[in-house]
PDB file of C-alpha atoms in Angstrom:
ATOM      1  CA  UNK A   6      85.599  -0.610  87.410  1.00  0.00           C
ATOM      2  CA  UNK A   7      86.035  -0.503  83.509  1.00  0.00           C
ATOM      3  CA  UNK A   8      83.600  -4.345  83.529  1.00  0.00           C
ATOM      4  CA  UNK A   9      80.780  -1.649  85.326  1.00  0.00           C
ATOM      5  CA  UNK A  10      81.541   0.687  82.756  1.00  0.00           C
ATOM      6  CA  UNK A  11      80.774  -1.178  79.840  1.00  0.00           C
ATOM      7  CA  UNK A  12      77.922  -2.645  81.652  1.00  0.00           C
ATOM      8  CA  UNK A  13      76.681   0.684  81.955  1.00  0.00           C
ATOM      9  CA  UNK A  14      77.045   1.742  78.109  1.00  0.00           C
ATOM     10  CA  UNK A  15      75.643  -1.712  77.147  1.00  0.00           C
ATOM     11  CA  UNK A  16      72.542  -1.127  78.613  1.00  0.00           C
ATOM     12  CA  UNK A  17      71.939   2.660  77.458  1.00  0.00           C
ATOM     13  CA  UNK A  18      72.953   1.506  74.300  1.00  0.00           C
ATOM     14  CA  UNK A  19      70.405  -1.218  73.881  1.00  0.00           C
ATOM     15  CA  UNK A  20      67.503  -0.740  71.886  1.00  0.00           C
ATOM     16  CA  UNK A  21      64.359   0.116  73.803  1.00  0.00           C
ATOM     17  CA  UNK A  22      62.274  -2.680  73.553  1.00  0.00           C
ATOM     18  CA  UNK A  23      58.249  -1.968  73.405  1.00  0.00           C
ATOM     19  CA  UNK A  24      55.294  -4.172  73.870  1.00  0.00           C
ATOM     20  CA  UNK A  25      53.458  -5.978  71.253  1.00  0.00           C
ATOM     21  CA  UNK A  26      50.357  -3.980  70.173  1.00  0.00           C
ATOM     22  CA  UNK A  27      47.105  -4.646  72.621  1.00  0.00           C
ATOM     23  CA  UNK A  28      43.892  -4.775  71.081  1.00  0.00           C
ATOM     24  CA  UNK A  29      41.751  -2.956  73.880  1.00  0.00           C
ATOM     25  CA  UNK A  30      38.457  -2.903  71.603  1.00  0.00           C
ATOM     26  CA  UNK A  31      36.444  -4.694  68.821  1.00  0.00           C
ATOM     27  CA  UNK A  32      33.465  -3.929  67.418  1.00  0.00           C
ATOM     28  CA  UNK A  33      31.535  -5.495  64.928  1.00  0.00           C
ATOM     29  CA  UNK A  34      28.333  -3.905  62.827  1.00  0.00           C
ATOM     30  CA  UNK A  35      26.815  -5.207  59.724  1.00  0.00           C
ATOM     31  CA  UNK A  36      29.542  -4.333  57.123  1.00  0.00           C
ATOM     32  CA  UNK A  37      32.215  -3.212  59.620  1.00  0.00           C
ATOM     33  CA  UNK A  38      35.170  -4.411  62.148  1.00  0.00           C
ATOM     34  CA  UNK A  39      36.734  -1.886  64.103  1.00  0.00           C
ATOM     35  CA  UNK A  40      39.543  -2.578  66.396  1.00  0.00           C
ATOM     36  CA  UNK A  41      41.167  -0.180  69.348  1.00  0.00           C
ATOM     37  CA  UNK A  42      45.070  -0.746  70.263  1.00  0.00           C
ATOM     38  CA  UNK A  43      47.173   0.737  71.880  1.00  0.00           C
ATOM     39  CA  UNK A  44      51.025   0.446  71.725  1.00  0.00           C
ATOM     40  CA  UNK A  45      54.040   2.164  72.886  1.00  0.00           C
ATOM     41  CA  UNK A  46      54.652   3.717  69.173  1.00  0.00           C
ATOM     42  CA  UNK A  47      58.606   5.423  68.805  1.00  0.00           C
ATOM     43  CA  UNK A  48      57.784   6.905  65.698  1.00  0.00           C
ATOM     44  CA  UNK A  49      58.546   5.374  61.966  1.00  0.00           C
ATOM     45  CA  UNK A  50      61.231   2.425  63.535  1.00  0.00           C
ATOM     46  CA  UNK A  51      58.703   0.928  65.492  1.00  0.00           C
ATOM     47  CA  UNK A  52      54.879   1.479  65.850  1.00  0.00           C
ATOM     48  CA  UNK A  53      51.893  -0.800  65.741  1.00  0.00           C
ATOM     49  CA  UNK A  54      51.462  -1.639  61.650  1.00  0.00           C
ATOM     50  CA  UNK A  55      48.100  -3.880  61.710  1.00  0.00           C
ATOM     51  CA  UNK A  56      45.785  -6.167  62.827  1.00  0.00           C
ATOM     52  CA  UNK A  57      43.568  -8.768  61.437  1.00  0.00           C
ATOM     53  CA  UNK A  58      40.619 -11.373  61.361  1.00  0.00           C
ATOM     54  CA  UNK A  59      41.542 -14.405  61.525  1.00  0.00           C
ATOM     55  CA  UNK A  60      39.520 -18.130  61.474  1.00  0.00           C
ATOM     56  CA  UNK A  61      40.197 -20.523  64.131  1.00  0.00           C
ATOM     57  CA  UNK A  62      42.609 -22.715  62.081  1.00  0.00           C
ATOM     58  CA  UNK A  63      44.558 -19.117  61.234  1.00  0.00           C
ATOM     59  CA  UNK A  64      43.149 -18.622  57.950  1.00  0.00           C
ATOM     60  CA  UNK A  65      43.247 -14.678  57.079  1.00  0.00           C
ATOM     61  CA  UNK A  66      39.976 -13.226  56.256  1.00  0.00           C
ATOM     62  CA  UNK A  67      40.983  -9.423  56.297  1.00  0.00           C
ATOM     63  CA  UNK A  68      43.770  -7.165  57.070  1.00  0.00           C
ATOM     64  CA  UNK A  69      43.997  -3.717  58.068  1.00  0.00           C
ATOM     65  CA  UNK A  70      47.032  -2.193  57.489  1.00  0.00           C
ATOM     66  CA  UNK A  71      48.376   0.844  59.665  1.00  0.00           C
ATOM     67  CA  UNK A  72      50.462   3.144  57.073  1.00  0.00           C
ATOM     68  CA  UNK A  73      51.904   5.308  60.183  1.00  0.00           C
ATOM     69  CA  UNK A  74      52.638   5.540  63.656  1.00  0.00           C
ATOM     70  CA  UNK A  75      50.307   6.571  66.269  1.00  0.00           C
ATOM     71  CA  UNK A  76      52.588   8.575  68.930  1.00  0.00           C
ATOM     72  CA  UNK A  77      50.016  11.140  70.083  1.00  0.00           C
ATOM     73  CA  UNK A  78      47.107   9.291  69.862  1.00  0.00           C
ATOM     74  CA  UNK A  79      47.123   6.388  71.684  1.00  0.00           C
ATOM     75  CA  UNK A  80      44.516   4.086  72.332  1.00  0.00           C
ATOM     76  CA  UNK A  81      43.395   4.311  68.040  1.00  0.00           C
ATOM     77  CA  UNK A  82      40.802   2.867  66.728  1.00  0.00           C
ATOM     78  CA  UNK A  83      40.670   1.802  62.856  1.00  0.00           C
ATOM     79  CA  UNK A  84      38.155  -0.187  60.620  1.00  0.00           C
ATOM     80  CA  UNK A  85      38.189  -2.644  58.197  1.00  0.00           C
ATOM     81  CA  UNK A  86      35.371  -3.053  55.697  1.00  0.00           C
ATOM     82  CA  UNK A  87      33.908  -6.671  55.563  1.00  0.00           C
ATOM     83  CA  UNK A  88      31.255  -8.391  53.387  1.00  0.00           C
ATOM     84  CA  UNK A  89      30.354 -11.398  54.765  1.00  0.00           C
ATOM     85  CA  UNK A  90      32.088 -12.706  58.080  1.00  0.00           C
ATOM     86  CA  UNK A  91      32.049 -16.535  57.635  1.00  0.00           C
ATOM     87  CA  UNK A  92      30.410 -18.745  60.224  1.00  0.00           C
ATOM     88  CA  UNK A  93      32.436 -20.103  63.399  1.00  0.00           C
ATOM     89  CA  UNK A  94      35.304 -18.577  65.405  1.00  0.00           C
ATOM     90  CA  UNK A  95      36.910 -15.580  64.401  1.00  0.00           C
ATOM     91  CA  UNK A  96      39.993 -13.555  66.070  1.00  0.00           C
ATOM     92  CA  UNK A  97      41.843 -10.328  66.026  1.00  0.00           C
ATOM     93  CA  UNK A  98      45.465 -10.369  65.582  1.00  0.00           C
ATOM     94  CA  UNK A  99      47.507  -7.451  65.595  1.00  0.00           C
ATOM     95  CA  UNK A 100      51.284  -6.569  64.223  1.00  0.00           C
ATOM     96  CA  UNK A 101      54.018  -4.574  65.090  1.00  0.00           C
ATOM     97  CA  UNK A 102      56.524  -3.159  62.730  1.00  0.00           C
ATOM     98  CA  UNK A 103      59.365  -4.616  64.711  1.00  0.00           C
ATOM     99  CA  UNK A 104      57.854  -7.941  66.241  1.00  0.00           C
ATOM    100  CA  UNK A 105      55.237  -8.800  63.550  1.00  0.00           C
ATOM    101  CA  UNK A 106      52.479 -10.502  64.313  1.00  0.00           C
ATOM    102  CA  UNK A 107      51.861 -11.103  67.987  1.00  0.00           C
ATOM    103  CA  UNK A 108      51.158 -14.348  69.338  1.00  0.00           C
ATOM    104  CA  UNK A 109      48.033 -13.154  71.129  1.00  0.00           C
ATOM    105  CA  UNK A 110      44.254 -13.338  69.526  1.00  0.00           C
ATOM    106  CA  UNK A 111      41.472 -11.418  70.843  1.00  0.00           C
ATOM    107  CA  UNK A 112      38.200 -13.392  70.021  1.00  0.00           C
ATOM    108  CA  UNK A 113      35.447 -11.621  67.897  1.00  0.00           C
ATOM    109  CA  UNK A 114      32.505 -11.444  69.224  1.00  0.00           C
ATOM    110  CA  UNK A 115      29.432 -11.118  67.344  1.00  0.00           C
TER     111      UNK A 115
END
């Protein structure tokens, strides 16, 4: 009886655990990248905090930071002001204040 007990505490006492953030959107015009995500935001201790372009060996070519949480509004869309886009493969990355950068990239397509 008291091992179910603490069982039970354990797991209403353990952090919620959200998804990394999913980019649902890109789109690209001449001097602009703007990126859709959606994540399960909780407020200030864990919300989606940025996404990225990225070249196919990982180098960064521009990063948009998220300054806030998105509770409310959820899918958001954001955009990133670009000069030139270099040649080849490009991705989207995107970042979570809890789980950083995600593992996943969303080709850009062009």
């Amino acid at each position: 009886m008291l091992t179910r007990s603490l069982l039970a505490m354990w797991c209403f006492a353990a952090p919620a655990l959200a998804d990394p953030p999913d980019i649902v959107g890109i789109e690209v015009s001449a001097a602009r990248v703007s990126v859709t995500l959606a994540h399960p935001d909780m407020g200030w201790d864990h919300y989606a905090d940025g996404w990225r372009i990225e070249a196919e060996d990982g180098t960064v070519i521009g990063t948009r930071e998220l300054l806030h949480p998105h509770v409310e509004e959820q899918p958001f869309t954001r955009s990133l002001a670009v000069n030139d886009l270099p040649d080849g493969l490009l991705f989207i990355r995107a970042k979570c204040s809890v789980d950083g950068w995600s593992d996943r990239r969303i080709a850009l397509t062009r």
